[in-house]
mmCIF file of C-alpha atoms in Angstrom:
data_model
loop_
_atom_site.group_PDB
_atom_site.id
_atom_site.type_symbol
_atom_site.label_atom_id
_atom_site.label_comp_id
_atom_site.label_asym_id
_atom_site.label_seq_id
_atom_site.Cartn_x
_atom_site.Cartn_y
_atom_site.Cartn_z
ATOM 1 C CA UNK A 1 102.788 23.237 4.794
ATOM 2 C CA UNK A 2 102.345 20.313 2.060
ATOM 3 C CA UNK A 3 102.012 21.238 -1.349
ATOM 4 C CA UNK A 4 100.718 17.985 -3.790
ATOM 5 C CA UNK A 5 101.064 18.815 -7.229
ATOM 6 C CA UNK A 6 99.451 16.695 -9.738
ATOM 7 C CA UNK A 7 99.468 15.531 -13.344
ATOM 8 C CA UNK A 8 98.028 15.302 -15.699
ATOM 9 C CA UNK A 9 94.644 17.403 -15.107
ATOM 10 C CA UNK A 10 92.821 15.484 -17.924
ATOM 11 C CA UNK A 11 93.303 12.041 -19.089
ATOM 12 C CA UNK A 12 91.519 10.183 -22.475
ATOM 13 C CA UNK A 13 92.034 6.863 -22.640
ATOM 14 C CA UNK A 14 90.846 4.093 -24.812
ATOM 15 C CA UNK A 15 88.409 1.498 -22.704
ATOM 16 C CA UNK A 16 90.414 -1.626 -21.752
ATOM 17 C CA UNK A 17 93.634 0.502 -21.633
ATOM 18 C CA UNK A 18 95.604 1.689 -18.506
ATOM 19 C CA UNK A 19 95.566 4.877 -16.974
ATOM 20 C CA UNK A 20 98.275 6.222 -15.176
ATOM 21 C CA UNK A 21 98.307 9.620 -12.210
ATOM 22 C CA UNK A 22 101.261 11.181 -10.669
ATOM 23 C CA UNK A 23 101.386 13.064 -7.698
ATOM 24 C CA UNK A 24 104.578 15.166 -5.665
ATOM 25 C CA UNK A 25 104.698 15.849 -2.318
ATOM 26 C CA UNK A 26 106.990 18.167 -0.904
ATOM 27 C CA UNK A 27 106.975 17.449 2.759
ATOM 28 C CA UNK A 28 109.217 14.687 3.635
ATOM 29 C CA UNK A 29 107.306 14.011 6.968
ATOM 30 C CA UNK A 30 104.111 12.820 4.541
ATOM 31 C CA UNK A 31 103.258 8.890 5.703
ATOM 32 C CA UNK A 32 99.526 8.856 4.061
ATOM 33 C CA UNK A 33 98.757 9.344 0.706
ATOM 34 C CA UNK A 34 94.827 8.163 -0.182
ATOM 35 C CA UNK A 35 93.126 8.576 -3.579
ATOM 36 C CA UNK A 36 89.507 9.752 -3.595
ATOM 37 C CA UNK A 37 87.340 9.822 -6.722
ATOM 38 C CA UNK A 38 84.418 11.971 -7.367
ATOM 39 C CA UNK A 39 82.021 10.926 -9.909
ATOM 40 C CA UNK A 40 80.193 14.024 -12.003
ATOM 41 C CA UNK A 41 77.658 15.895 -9.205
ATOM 42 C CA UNK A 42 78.815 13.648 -6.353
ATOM 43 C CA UNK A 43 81.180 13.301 -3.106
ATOM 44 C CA UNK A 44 84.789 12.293 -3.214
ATOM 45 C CA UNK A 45 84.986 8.734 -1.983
ATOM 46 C CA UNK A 46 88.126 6.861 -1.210
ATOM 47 C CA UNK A 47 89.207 4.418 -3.731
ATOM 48 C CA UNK A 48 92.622 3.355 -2.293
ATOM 49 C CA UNK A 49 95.323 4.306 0.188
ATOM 50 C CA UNK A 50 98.681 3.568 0.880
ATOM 51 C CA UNK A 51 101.010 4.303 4.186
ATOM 52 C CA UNK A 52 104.726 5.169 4.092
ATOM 53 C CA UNK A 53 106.074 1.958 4.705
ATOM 54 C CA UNK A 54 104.769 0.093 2.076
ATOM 55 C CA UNK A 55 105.537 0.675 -1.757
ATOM 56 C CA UNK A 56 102.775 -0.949 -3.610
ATOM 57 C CA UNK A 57 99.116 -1.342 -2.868
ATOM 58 C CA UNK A 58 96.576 -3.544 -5.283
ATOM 59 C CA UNK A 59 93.318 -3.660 -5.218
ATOM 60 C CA UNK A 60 91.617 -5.652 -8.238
ATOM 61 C CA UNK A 61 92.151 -3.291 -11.323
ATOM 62 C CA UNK A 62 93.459 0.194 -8.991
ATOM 63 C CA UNK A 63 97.094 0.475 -7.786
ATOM 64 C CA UNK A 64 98.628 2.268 -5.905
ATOM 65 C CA UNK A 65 102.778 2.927 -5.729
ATOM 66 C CA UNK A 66 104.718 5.322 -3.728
ATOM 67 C CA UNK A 67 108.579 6.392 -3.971
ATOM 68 C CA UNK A 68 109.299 7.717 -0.721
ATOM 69 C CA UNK A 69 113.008 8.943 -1.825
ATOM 70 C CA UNK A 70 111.157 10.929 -4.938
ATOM 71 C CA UNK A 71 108.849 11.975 -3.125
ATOM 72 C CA UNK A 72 106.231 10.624 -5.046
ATOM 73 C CA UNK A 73 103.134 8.409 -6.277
ATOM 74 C CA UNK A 74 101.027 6.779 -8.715
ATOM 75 C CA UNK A 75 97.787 6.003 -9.005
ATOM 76 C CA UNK A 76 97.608 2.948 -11.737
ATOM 77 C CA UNK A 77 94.506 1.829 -13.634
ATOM 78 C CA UNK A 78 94.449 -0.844 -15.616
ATOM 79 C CA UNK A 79 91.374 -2.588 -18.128
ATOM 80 C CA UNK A 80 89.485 0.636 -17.775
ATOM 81 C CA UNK A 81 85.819 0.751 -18.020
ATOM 82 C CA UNK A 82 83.136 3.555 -18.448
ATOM 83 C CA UNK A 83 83.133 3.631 -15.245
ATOM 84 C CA UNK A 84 85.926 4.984 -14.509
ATOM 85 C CA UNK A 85 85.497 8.133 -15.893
ATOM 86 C CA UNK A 86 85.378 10.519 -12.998
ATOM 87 C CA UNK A 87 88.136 12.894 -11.311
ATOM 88 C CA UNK A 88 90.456 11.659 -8.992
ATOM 89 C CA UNK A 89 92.463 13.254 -5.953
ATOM 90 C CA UNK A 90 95.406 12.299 -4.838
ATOM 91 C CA UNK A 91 96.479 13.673 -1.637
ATOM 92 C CA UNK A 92 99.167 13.512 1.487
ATOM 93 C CA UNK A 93 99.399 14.338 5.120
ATOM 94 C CA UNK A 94 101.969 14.848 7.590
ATOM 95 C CA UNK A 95 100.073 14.824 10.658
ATOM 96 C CA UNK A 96 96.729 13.326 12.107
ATOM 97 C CA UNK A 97 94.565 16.035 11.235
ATOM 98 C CA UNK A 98 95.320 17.592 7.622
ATOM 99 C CA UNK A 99 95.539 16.402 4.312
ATOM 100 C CA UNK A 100 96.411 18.340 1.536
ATOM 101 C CA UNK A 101 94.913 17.329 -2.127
ATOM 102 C CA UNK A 102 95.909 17.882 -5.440
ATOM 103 C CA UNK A 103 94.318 19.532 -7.990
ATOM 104 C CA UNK A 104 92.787 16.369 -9.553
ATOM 105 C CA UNK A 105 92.842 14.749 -12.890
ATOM 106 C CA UNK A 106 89.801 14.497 -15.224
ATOM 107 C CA UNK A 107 89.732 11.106 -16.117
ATOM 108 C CA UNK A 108 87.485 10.035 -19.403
ATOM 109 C CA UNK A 109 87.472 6.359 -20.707
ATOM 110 C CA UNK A 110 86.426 6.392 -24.456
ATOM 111 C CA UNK A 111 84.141 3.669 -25.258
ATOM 112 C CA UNK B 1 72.284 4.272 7.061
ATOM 113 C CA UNK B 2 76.270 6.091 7.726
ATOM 114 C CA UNK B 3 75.889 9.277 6.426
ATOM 115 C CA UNK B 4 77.105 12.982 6.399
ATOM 116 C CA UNK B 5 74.217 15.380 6.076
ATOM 117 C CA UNK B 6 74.636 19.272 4.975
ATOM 118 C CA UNK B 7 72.314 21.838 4.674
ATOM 119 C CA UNK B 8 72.057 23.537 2.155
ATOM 120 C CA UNK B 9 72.296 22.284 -0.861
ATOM 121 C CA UNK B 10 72.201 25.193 -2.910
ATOM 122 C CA UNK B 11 72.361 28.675 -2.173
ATOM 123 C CA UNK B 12 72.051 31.806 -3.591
ATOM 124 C CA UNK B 13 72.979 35.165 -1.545
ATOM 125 C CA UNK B 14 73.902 38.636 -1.780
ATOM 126 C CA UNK B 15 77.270 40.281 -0.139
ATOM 127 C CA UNK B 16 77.318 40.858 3.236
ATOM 128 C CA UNK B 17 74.960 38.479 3.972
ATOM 129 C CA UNK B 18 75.436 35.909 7.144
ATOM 130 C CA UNK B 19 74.913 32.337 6.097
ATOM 131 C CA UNK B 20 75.290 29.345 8.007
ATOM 132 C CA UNK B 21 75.641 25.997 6.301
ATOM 133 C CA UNK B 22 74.902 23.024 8.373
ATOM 134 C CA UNK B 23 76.938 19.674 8.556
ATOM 135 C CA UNK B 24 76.095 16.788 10.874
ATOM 136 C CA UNK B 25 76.885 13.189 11.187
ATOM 137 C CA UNK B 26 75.666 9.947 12.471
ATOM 138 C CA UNK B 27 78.863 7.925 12.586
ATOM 139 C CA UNK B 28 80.022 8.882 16.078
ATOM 140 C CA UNK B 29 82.974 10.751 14.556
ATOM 141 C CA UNK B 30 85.280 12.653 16.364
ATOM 142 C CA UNK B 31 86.934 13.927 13.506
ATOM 143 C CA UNK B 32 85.191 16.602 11.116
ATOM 144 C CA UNK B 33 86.648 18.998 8.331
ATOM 145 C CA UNK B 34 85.073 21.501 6.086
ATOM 146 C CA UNK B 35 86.715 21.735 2.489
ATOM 147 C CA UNK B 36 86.014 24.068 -0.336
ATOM 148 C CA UNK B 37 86.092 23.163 -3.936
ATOM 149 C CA UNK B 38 87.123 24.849 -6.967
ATOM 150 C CA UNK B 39 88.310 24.576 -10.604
ATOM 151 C CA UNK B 40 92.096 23.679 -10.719
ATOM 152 C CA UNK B 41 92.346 24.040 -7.271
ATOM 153 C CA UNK B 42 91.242 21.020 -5.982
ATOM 154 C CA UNK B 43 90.006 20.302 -2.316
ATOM 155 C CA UNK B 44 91.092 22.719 -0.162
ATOM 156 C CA UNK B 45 90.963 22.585 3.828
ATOM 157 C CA UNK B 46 88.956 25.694 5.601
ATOM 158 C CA UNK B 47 88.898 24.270 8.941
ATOM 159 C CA UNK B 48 89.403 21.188 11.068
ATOM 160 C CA UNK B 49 87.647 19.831 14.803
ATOM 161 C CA UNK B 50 89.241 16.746 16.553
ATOM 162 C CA UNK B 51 86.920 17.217 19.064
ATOM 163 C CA UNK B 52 83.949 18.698 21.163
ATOM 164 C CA UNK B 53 85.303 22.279 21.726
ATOM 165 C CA UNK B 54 88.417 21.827 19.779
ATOM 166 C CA UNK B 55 88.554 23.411 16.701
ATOM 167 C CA UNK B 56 91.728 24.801 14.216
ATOM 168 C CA UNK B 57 92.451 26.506 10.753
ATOM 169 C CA UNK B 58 93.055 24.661 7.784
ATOM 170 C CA UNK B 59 94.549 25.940 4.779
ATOM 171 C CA UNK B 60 92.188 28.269 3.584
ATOM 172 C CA UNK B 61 90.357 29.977 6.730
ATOM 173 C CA UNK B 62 90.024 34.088 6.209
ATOM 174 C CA UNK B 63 86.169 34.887 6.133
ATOM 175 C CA UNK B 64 85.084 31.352 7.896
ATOM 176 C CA UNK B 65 84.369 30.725 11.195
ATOM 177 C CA UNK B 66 83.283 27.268 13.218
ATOM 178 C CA UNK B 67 81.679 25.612 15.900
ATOM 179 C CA UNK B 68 81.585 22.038 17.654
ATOM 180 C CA UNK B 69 79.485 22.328 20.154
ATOM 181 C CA UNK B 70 78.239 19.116 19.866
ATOM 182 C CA UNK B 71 80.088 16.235 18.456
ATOM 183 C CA UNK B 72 77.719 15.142 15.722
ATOM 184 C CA UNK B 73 77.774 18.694 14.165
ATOM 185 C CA UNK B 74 79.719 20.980 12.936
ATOM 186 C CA UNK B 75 78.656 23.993 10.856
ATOM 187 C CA UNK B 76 80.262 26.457 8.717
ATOM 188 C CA UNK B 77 79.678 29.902 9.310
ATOM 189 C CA UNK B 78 80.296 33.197 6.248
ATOM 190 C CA UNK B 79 79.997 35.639 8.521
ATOM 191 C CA UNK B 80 80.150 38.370 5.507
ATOM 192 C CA UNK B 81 80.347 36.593 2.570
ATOM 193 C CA UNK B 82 81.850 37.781 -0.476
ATOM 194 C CA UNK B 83 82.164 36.726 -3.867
ATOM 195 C CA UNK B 84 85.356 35.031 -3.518
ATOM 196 C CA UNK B 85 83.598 32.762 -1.347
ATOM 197 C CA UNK B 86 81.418 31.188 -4.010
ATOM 198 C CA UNK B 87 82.242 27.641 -4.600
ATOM 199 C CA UNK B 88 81.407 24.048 -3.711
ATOM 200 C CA UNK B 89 81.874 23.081 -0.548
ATOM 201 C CA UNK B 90 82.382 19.682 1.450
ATOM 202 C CA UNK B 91 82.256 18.387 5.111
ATOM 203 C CA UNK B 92 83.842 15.717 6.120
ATOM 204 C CA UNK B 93 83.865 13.169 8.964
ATOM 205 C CA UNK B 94 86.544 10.726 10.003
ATOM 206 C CA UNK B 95 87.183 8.213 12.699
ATOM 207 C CA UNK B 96 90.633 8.714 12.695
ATOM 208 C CA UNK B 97 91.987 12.291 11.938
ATOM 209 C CA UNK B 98 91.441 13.503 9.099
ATOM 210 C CA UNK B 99 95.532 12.642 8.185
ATOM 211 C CA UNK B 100 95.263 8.988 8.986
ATOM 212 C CA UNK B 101 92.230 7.101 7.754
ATOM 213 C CA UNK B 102 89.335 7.658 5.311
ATOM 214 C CA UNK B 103 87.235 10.880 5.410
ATOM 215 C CA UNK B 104 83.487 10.298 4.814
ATOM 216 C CA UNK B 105 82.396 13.191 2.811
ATOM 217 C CA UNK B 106 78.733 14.933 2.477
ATOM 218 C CA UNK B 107 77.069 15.483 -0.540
ATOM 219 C CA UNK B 108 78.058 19.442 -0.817
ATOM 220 C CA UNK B 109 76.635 22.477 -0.702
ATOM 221 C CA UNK B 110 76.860 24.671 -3.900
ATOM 222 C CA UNK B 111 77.095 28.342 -2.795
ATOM 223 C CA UNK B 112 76.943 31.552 -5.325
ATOM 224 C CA UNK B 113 77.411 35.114 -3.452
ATOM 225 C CA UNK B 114 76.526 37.509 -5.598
#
């Protein structure tokens, strides 16, 4: 089955700076890789997605990017707030029915 | 208001025990997923219903068993829990499978077998 491995499992970063998570896949098969964050006591939610044939996916100060021949991808923060402090998921799927998620990163934006 | 419902929240039992935990949605759904949390594990998948009557294993699916009788519905059933089994634990609902478009998650249910 799909393994995701991802790094790093906790992240500080400076408010206003970028924040950057990787992710590996091992199936080559993967074609949907979504990112779901889940704030302290709550649900995952999805933030952001992206499908196999597209490399790059924006949306306002999230992106997305995905290396199909490396077999992997990066979730990309930039101008973070307080907000973002939470722990994200990345995770892939090779079929219509199961997705596989890493082990998520702990994400902490230092005011 | 779109939501996924489970029941319970929190839970507290001994080995041995059978619990049920409850998951329904409103959303008209066909996909639905149960998911167990832990620390440095992540999300993982215990089982999986595309349908009314059709069910399969996820990752994770030794001491679980599941239902969909009903397509709003689908609950998650410890037959004989054990410790191993406490953790957090998610369902999920998706109009798509669960592979292919976003999964709409409830709000958990903490379980501790003790």
């Amino acid at each position: 089955g799909e393994n995701v491995e991802q790094h790093p499992s906790t992240l500080s970063v400076q408010e206003g700076d970028s924040a950057v998570i990787k992710c590996t896949y091992s199936d080559s098969a993967s074609n949907y890789f979504p990112w779901y964050k889940q704030e302290l006591g709550k649900r995952p939610q999805l933030i952001i997605d992206i499908r196999s044939n597209v490399g790059e996916k924006k949306d306002q100060r999230i992106a997305v990017t995905l290396n199909k021949t490396a077999k992997h991808f990066s979730l990309h923060i930039t101008e973070t707030q307080p907000e973002d402090s939470a722990v994200y998921f990345c995770a892939a799927s090779s079929n219509d029915y199961k997705l596989s998620f890493g082990a998520g990163t702990t994400v902490t934006v230092r005011a | 208001e779109a939501q996924v419902t489970q029941n319970p929240r929190y839970l507290i039992t001994v080995t041995g025990k059978k619990l049920t935990v409850t998951c329904s949605q409103n959303m008209n759904h066909e996909y639905m997923s149960w998911y167990r949390q832990d620390p440095g594990l992540g999300l993982r998948q215990i089982y999986y219903s595309m349908n009314v009557e059709v069910t399969d294993k996820g990752d994770v699916p030794e001491g679980y068993k599941v239902s969909r009788k009903e397509k709003r519905n689908f609950p998650l059933i410890l037959e004989s829990p054990s410790p191993n089994q406490t953790s957090l634990y998610f369902c999920a609902s998706s109009w798509s499978g669960g592979g292919t478009g976003e999964l709409f998650f409830g709000e958990g249910s903490r379980l501790t077998v003790l």
